[in-house]
mmCIF file of C-alpha atoms and ligand atoms in Angstrom:
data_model
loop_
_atom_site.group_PDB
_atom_site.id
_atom_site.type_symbol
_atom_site.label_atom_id
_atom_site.label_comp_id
_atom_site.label_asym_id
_atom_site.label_seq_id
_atom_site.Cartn_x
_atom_site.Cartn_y
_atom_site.Cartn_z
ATOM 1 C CA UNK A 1 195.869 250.766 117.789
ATOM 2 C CA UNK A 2 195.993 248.700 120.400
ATOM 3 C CA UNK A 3 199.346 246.916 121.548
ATOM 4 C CA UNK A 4 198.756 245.287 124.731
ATOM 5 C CA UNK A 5 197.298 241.881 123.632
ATOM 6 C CA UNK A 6 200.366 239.017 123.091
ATOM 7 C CA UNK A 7 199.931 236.354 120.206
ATOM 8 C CA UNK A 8 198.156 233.446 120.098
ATOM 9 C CA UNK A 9 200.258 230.383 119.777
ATOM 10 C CA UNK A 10 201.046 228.421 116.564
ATOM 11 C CA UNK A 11 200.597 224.251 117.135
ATOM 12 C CA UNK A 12 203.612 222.857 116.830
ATOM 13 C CA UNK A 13 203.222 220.745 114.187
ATOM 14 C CA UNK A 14 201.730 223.773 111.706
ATOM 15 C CA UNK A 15 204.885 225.457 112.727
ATOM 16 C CA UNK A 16 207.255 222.392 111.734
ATOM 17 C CA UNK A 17 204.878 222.394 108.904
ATOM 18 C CA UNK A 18 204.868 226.204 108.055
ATOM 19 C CA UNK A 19 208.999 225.784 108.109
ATOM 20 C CA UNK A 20 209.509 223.259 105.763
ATOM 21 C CA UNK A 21 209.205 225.636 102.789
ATOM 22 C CA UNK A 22 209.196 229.134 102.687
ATOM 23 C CA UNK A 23 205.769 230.796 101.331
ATOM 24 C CA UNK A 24 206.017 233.259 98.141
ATOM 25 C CA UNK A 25 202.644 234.975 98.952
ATOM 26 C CA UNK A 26 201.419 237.799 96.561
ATOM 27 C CA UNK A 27 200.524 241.294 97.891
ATOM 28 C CA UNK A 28 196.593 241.027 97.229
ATOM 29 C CA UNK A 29 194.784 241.805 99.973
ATOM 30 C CA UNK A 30 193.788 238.288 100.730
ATOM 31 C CA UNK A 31 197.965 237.211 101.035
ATOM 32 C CA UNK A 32 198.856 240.162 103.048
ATOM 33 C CA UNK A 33 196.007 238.694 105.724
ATOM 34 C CA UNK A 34 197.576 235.431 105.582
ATOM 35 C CA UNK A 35 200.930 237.405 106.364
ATOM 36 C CA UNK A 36 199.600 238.808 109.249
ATOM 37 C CA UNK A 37 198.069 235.764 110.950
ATOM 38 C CA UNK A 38 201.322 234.151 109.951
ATOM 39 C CA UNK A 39 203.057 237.043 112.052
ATOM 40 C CA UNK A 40 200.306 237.038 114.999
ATOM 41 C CA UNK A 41 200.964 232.946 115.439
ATOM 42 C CA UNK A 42 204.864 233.958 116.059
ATOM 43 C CA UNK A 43 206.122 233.514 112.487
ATOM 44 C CA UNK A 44 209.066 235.013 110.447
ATOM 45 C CA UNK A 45 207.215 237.050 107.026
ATOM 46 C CA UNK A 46 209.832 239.088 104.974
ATOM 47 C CA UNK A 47 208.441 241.820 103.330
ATOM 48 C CA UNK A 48 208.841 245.335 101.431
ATOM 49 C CA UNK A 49 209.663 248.008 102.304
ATOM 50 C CA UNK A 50 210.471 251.206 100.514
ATOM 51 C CA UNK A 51 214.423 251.308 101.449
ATOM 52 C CA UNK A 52 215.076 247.826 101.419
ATOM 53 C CA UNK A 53 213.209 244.355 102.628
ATOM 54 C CA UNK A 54 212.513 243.838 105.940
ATOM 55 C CA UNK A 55 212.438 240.353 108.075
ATOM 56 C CA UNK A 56 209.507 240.712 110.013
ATOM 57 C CA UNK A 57 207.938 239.495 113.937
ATOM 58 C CA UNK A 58 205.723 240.358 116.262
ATOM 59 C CA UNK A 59 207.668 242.589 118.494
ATOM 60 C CA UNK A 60 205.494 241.761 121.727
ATOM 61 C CA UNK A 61 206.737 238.214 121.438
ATOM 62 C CA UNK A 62 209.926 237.044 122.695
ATOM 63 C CA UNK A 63 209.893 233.587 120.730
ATOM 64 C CA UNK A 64 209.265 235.062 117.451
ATOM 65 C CA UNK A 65 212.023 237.771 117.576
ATOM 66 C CA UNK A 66 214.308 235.388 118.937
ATOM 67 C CA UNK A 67 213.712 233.146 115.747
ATOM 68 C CA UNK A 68 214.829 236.470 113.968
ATOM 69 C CA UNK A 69 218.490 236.390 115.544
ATOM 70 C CA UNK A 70 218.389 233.010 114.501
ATOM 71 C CA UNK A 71 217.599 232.873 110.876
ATOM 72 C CA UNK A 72 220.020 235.984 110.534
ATOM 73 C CA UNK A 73 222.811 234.573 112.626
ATOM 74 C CA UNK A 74 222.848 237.782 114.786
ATOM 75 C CA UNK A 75 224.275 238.814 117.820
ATOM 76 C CA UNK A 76 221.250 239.617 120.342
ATOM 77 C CA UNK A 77 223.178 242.602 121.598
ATOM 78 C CA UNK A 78 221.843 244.066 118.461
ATOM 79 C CA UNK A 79 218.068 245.847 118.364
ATOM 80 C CA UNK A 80 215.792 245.589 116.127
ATOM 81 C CA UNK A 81 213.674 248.528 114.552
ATOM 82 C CA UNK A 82 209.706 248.367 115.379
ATOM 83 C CA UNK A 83 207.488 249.002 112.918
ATOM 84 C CA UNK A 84 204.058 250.638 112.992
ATOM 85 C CA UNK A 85 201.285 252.172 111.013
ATOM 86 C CA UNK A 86 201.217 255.596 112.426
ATOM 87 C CA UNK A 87 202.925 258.458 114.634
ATOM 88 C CA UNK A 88 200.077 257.791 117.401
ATOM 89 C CA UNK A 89 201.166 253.836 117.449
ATOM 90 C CA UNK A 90 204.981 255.332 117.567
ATOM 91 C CA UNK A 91 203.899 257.992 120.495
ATOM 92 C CA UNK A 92 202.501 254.848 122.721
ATOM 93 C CA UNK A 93 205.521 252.888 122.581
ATOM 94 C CA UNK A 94 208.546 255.732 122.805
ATOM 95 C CA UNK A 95 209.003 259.179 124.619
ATOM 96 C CA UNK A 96 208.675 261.841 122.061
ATOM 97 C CA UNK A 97 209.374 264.975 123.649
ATOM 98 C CA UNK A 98 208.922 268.472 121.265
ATOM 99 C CA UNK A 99 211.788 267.347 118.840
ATOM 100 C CA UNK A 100 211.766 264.024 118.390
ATOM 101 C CA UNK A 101 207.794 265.007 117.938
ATOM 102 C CA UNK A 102 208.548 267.464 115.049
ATOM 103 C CA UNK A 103 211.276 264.926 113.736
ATOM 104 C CA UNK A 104 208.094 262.662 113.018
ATOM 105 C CA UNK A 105 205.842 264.746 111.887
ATOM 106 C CA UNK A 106 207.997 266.040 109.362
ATOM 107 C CA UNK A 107 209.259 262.998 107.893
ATOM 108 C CA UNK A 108 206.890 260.168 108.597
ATOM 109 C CA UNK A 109 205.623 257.791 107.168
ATOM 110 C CA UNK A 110 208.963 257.461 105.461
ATOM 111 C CA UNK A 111 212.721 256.165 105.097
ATOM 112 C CA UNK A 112 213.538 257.719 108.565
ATOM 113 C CA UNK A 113 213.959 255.723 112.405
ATOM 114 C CA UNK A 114 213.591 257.716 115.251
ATOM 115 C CA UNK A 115 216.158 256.197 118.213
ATOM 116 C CA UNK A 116 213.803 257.731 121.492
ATOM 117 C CA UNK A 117 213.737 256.372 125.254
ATOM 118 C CA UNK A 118 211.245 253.878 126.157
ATOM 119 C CA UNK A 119 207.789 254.199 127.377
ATOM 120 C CA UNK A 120 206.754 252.953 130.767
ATOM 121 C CA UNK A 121 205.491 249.374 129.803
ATOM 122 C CA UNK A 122 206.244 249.392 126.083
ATOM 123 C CA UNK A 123 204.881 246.711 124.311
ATOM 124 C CA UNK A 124 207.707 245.564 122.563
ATOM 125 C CA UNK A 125 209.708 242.606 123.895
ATOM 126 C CA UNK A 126 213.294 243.657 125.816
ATOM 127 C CA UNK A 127 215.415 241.067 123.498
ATOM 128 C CA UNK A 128 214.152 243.596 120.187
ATOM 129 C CA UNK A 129 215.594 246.308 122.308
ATOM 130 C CA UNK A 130 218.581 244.264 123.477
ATOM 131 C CA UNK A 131 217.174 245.113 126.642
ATOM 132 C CA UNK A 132 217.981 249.176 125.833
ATOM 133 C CA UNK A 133 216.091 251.710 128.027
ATOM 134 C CA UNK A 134 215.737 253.273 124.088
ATOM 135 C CA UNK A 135 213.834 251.772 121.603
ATOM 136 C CA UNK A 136 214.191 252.190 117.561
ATOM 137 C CA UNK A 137 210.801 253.226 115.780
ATOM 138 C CA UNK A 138 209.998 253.297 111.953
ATOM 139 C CA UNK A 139 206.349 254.256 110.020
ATOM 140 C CA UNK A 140 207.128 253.225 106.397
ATOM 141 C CA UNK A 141 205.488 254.708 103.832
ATOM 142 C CA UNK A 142 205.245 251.323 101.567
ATOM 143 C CA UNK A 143 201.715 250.580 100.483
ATOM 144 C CA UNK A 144 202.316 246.993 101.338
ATOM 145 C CA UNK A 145 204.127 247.436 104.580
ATOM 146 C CA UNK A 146 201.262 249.559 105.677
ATOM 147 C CA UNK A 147 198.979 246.940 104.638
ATOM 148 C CA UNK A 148 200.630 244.298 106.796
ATOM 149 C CA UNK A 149 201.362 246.716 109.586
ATOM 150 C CA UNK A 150 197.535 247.471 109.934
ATOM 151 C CA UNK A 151 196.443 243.642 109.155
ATOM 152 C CA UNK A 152 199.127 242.330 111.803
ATOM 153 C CA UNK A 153 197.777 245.219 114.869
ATOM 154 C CA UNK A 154 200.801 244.529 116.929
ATOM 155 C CA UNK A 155 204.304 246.342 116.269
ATOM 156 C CA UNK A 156 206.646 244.578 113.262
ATOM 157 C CA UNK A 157 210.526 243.919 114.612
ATOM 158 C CA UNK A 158 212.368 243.862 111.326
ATOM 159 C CA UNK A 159 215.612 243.853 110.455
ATOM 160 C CA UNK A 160 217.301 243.817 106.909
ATOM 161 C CA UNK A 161 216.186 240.443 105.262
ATOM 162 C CA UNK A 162 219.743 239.190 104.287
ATOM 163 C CA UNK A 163 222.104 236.933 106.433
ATOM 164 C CA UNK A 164 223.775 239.016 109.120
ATOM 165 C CA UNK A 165 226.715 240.694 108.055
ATOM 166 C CA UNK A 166 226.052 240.367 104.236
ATOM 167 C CA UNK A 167 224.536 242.682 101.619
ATOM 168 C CA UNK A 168 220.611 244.273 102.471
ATOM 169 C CA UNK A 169 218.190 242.816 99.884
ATOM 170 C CA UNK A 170 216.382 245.203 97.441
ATOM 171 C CA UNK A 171 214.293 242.481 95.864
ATOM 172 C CA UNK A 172 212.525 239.479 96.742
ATOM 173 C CA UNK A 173 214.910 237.465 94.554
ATOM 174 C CA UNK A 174 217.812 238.538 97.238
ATOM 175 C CA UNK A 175 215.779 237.800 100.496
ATOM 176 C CA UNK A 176 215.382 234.296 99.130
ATOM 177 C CA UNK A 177 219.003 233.860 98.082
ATOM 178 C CA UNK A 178 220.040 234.541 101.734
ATOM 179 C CA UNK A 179 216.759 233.218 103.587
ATOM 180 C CA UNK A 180 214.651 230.388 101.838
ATOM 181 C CA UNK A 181 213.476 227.502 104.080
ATOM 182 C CA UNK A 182 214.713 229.319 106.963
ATOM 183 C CA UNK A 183 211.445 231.643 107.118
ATOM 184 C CA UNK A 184 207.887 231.166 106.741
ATOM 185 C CA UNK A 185 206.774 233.563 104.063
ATOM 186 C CA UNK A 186 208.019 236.293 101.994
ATOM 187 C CA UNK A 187 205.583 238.950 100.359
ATOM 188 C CA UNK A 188 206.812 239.293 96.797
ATOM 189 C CA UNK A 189 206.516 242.520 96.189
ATOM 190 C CA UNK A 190 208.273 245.081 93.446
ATOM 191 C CA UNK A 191 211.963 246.622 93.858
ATOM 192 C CA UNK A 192 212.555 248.722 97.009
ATOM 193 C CA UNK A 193 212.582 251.661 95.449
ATOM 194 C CA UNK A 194 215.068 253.653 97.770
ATOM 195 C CA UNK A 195 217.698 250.622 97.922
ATOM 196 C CA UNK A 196 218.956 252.398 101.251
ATOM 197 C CA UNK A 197 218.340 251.521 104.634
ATOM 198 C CA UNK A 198 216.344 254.261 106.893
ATOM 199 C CA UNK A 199 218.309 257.294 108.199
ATOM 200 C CA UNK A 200 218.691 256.692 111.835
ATOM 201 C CA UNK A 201 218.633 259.480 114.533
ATOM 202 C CA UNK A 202 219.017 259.635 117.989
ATOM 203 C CA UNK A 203 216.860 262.084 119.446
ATOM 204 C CA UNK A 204 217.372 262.440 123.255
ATOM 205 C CA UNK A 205 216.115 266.062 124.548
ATOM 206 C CA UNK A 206 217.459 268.301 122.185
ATOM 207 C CA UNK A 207 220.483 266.732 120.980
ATOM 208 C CA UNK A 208 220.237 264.470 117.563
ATOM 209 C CA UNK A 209 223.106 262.425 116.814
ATOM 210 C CA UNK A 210 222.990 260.804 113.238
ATOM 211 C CA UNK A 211 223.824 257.218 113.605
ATOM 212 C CA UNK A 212 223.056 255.931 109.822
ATOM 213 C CA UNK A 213 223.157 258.449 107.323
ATOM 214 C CA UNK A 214 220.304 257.137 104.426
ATOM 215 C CA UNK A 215 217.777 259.348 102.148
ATOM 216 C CA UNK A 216 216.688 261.378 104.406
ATOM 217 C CA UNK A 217 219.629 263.674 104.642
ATOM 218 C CA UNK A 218 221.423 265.496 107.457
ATOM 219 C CA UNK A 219 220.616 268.465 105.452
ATOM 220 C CA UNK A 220 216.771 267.417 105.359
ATOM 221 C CA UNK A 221 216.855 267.464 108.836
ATOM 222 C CA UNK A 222 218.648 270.701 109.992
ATOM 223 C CA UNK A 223 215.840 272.376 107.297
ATOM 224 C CA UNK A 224 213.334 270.448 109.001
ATOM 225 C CA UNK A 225 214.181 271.400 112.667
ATOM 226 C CA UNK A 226 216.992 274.583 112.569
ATOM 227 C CA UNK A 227 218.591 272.091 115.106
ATOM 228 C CA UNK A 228 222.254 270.953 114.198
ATOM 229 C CA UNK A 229 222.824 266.975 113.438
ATOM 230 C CA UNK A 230 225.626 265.510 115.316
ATOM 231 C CA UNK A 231 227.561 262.861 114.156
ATOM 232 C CA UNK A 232 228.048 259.445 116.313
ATOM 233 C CA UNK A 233 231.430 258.647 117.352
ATOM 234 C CA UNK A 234 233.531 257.334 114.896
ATOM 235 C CA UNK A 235 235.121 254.161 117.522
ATOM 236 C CA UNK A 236 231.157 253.701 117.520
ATOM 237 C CA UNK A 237 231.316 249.750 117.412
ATOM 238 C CA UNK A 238 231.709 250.100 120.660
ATOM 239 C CA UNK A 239 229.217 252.924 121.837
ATOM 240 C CA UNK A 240 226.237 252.330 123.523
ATOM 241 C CA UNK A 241 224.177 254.857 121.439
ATOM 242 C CA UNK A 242 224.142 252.283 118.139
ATOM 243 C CA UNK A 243 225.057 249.090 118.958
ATOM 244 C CA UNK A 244 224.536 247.696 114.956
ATOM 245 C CA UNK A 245 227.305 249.772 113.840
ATOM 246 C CA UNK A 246 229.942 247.404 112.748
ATOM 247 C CA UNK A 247 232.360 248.585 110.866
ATOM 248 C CA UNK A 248 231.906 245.144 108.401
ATOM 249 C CA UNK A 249 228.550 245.144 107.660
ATOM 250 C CA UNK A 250 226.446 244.903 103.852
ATOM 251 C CA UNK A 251 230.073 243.077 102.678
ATOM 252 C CA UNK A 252 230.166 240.776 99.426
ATOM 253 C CA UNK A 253 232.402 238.247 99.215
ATOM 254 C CA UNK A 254 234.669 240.350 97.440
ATOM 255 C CA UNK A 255 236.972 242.603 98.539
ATOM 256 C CA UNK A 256 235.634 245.867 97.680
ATOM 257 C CA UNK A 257 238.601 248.739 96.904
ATOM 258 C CA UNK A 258 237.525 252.497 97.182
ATOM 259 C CA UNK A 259 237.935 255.377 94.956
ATOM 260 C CA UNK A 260 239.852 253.530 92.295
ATOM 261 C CA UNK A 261 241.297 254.801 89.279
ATOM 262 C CA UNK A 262 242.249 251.707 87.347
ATOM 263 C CA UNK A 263 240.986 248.080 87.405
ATOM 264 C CA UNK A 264 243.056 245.244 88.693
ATOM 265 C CA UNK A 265 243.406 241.929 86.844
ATOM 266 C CA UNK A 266 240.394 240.059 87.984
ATOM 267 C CA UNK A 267 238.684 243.094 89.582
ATOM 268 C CA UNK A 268 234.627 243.891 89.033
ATOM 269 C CA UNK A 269 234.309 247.415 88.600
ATOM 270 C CA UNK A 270 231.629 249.640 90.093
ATOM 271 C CA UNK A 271 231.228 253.204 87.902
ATOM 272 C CA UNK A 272 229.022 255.988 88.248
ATOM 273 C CA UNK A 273 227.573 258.266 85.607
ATOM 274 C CA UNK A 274 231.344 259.009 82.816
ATOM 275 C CA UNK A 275 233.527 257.900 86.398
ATOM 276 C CA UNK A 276 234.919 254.439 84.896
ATOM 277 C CA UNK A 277 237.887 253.095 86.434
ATOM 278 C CA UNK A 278 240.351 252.558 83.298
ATOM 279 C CA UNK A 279 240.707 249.358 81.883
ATOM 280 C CA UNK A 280 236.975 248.235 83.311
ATOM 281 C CA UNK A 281 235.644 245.535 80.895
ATOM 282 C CA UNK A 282 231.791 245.489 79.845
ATOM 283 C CA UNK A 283 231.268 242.110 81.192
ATOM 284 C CA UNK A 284 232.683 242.805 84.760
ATOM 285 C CA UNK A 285 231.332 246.049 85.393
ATOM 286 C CA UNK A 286 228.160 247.885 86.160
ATOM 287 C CA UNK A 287 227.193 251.508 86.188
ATOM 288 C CA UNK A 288 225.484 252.792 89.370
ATOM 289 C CA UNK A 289 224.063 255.810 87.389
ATOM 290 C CA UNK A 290 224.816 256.240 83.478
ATOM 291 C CA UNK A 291 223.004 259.581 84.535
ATOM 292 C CA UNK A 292 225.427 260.759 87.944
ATOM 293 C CA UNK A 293 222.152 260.747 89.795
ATOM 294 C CA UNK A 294 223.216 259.683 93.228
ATOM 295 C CA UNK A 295 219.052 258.070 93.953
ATOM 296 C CA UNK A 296 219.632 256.335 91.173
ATOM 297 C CA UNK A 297 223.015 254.762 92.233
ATOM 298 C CA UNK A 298 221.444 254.379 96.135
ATOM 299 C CA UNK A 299 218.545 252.085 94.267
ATOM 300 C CA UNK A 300 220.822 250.239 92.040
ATOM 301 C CA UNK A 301 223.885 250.247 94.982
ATOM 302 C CA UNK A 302 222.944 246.289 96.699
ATOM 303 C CA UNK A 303 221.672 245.182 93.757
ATOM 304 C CA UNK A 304 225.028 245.504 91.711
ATOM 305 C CA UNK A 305 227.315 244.728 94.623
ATOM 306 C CA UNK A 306 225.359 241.368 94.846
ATOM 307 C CA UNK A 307 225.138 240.592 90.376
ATOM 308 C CA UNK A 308 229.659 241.877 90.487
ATOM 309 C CA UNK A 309 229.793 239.129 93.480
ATOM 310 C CA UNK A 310 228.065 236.432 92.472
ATOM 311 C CA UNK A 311 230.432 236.625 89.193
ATOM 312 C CA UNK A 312 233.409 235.855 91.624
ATOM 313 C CA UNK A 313 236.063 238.265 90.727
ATOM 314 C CA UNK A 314 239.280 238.699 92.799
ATOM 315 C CA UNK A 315 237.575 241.938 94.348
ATOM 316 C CA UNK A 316 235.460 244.647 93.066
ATOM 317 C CA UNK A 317 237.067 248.041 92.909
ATOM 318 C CA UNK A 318 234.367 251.573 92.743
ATOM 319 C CA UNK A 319 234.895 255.034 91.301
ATOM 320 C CA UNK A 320 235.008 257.852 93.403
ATOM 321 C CA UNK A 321 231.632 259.230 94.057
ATOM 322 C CA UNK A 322 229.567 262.728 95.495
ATOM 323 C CA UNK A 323 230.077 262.523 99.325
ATOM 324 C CA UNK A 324 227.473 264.833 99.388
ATOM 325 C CA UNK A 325 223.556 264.460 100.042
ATOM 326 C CA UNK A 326 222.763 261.246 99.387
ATOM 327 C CA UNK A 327 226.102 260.496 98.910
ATOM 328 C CA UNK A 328 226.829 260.282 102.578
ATOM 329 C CA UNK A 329 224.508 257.530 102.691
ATOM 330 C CA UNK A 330 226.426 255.433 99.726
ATOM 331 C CA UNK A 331 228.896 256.373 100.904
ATOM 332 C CA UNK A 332 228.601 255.491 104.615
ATOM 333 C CA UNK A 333 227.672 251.472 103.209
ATOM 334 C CA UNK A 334 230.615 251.246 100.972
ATOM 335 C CA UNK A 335 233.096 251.803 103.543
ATOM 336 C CA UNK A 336 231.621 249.245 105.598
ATOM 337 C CA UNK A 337 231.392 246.718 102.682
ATOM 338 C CA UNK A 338 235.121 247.352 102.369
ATOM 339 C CA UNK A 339 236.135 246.361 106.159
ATOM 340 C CA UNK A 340 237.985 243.618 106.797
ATOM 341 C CA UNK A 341 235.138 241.247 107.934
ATOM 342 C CA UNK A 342 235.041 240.202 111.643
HETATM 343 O O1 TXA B 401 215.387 250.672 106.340
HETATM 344 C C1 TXA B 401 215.532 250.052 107.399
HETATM 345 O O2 TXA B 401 215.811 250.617 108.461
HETATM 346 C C2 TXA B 401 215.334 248.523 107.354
HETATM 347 C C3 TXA B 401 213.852 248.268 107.059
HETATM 348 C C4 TXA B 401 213.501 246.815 107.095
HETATM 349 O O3 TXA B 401 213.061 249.023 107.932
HETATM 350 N N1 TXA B 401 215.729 247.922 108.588
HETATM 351 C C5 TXA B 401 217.021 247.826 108.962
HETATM 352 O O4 TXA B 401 217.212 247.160 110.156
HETATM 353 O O5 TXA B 401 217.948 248.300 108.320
HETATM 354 P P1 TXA B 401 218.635 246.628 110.652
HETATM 355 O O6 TXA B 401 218.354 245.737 111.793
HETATM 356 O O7 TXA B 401 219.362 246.039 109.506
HETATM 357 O O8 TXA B 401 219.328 247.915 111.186
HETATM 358 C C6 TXA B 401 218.834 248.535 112.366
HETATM 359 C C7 TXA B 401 219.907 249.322 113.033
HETATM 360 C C8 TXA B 401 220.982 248.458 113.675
HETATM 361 O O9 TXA B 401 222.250 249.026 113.369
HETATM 362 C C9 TXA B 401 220.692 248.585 115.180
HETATM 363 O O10 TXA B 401 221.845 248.517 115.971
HETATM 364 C C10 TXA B 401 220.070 249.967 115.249
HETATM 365 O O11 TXA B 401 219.265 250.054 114.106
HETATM 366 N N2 TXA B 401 219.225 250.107 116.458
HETATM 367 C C11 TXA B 401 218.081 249.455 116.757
HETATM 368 N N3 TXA B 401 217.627 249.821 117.977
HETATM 369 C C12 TXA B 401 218.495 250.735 118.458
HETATM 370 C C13 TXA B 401 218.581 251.475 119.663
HETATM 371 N N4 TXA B 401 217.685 251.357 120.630
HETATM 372 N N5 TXA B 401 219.624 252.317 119.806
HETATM 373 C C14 TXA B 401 220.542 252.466 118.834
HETATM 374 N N6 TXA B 401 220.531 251.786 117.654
HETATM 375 C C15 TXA B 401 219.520 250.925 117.477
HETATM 376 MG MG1 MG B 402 220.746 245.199 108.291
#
């Protein structure tokens, strides 16, 4: 594929036009080509993918992805993942040196970002990179991602399609909640079936450094490579390695309390599998797993923060759960949901 050519231009007045409403397009064939145009004349298309739904642009254009920090409301020193089709579209736009090379062999297409340095004259704009020397790179393995990835020919910038700072959408219903009228089109496809956002790793030489734990686990990795995973620091706000890591990030309005035992008066409860919190009540409470199947709980995590928080309790307290496996991953998002916000 070839990334070199830059989009054509929209007329302005089919742009105002285009962002009067946003457009619920279906995923037939035909829709997912008017997606793609939509994308090549510098629009914003949210669409799925497998870990949760993604706000797309083209990447090679700087007025599209800044319309991306816009509708999100967020800070441009945070990069953007680029999407693409295939490890060969990947290989032209980042260094992959033997590791990061067997990293994407082994896991993509998939729920997995490779963090890798730049390629001389990559195609994708600096503001996606937050002008980085490093650039974030994703192949997801959605049907309809792929679709629009291979429709679109140029790389996808997309981030989460929620509101910066609040919870990641896992249905279409929740990307429109947060984004309608403020993008062109959505693609309304089924559930995101992970409900996770992509593992991230940093691969530089021979040194990975996990920087967002999600279902592809460290342990998946080490089995995958025999090379240890190291963990980013934990002041990481601050490090240069992963600038998105807030530590308030995917927060409800509610003030989410960890680990709990007991319900509060006018706590939500979050349970998992025969872990209730004592004193939950039916009404205000919703079980991540009945089963204690931590992919279960990942898919059902966003989606039950956001049904407890729309019901407007004084805060939403959640049973202790695995911290293993997956459950770094869960884990990992409901601490930051619980940080003071900033
Ligand atoms: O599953 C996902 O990864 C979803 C779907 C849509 O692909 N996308 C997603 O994007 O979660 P976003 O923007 O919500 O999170 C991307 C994270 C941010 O924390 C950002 O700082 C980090 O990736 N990132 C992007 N480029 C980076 C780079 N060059 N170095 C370090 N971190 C980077
Ligand atoms: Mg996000």
């Amino acid at each position: 594929m070839n990334y070199e050519s830059t989009s054509p231009k929209l007329a302005q007045s089919q742009r105002d036009k285009a962002r009067m409403s946003t457009k619920r397009l279906s995923v037939s064939a035909d829709e997912i080509t008017q997606a793609a145009t939509l994308l090549r004349e510098g629009g914003l298309v949210a669409f799925p993918t497998e870990t949760v739904y993604g706000l797309g642009a083209d990447g090679t254009n700087p007025a599209a992805v800044a319309k991306i920090y816009a509708a999100k409301g967020r800070p441009t020193f945070n990069p953007l993942i680029a999407h693409v089709p295939n490890v060969d579209a990947a290989f032209s736009l980042g260094e992959f040196p033997t590791l990061a090379r067997k990293l994407a062999m082994a896991f993509w297409p998939g729920p997995l970002t490779l963090v890798v340095p730049i390629k001389q004259n990559c195609a994708v704009c600096d503001l996606a990179r937050a002008g980085l020397m490093s650039i974030a790179l994703r192949v997801p393995a959605h049907t309809v991602a792929q679709a629009l990835l291979q429709a679109a020919g140029c790389p996808i910038v997309a981030p989460s399609a929620n509101r910066s700072g609040h919870i990641s959408p896992t249905l279409a219903s929740h990307v429109l909640h947060d984004l309608d009228g403020v993008i062109d089109a959505i693609l309304m496809g089924d559930d995101a079936t992970i409900g996770l956002e992509s593992t991230i790793l940093a691969v530089m030489g021979d040194h990975i450094t996990l920087l967002r734990p999600g279902a592809i686990t460290r342990e998946d990795v080490v089995k995958a490579t025999g090379h240890p995973v190291h963990l980013a620091d934990a002041r990481d706000g601050a490090s240069p390695l992963s600038p998105g890591r807030l530590a308030s990030h995917y927060a409800p309005h509610a003030r989410l309390r960890l680990n709990a035992t007991h319900v509060e008066a006018g706590e939500a409860c979050l349970a998992f599998g025969d872990t209730i919190p004592e004193g939950a009540s039916p009404a205000l409470t919703r079980n991540l797993s009945q089963k204690s199947n931590l992919t279960e709980a990942a898919a059902n995590l966003y989606r039950n923060l956001r049904e407890l928080d729309a019901l407007n309790p004084t805060g939403i307290c959640v049973a202790p759960l695995p911290e293993t496996g997956l459950g770094e991953a869960i884990k990992d998002r409901l601490t930051r949901a619980a940080a003071p916000n900033i």
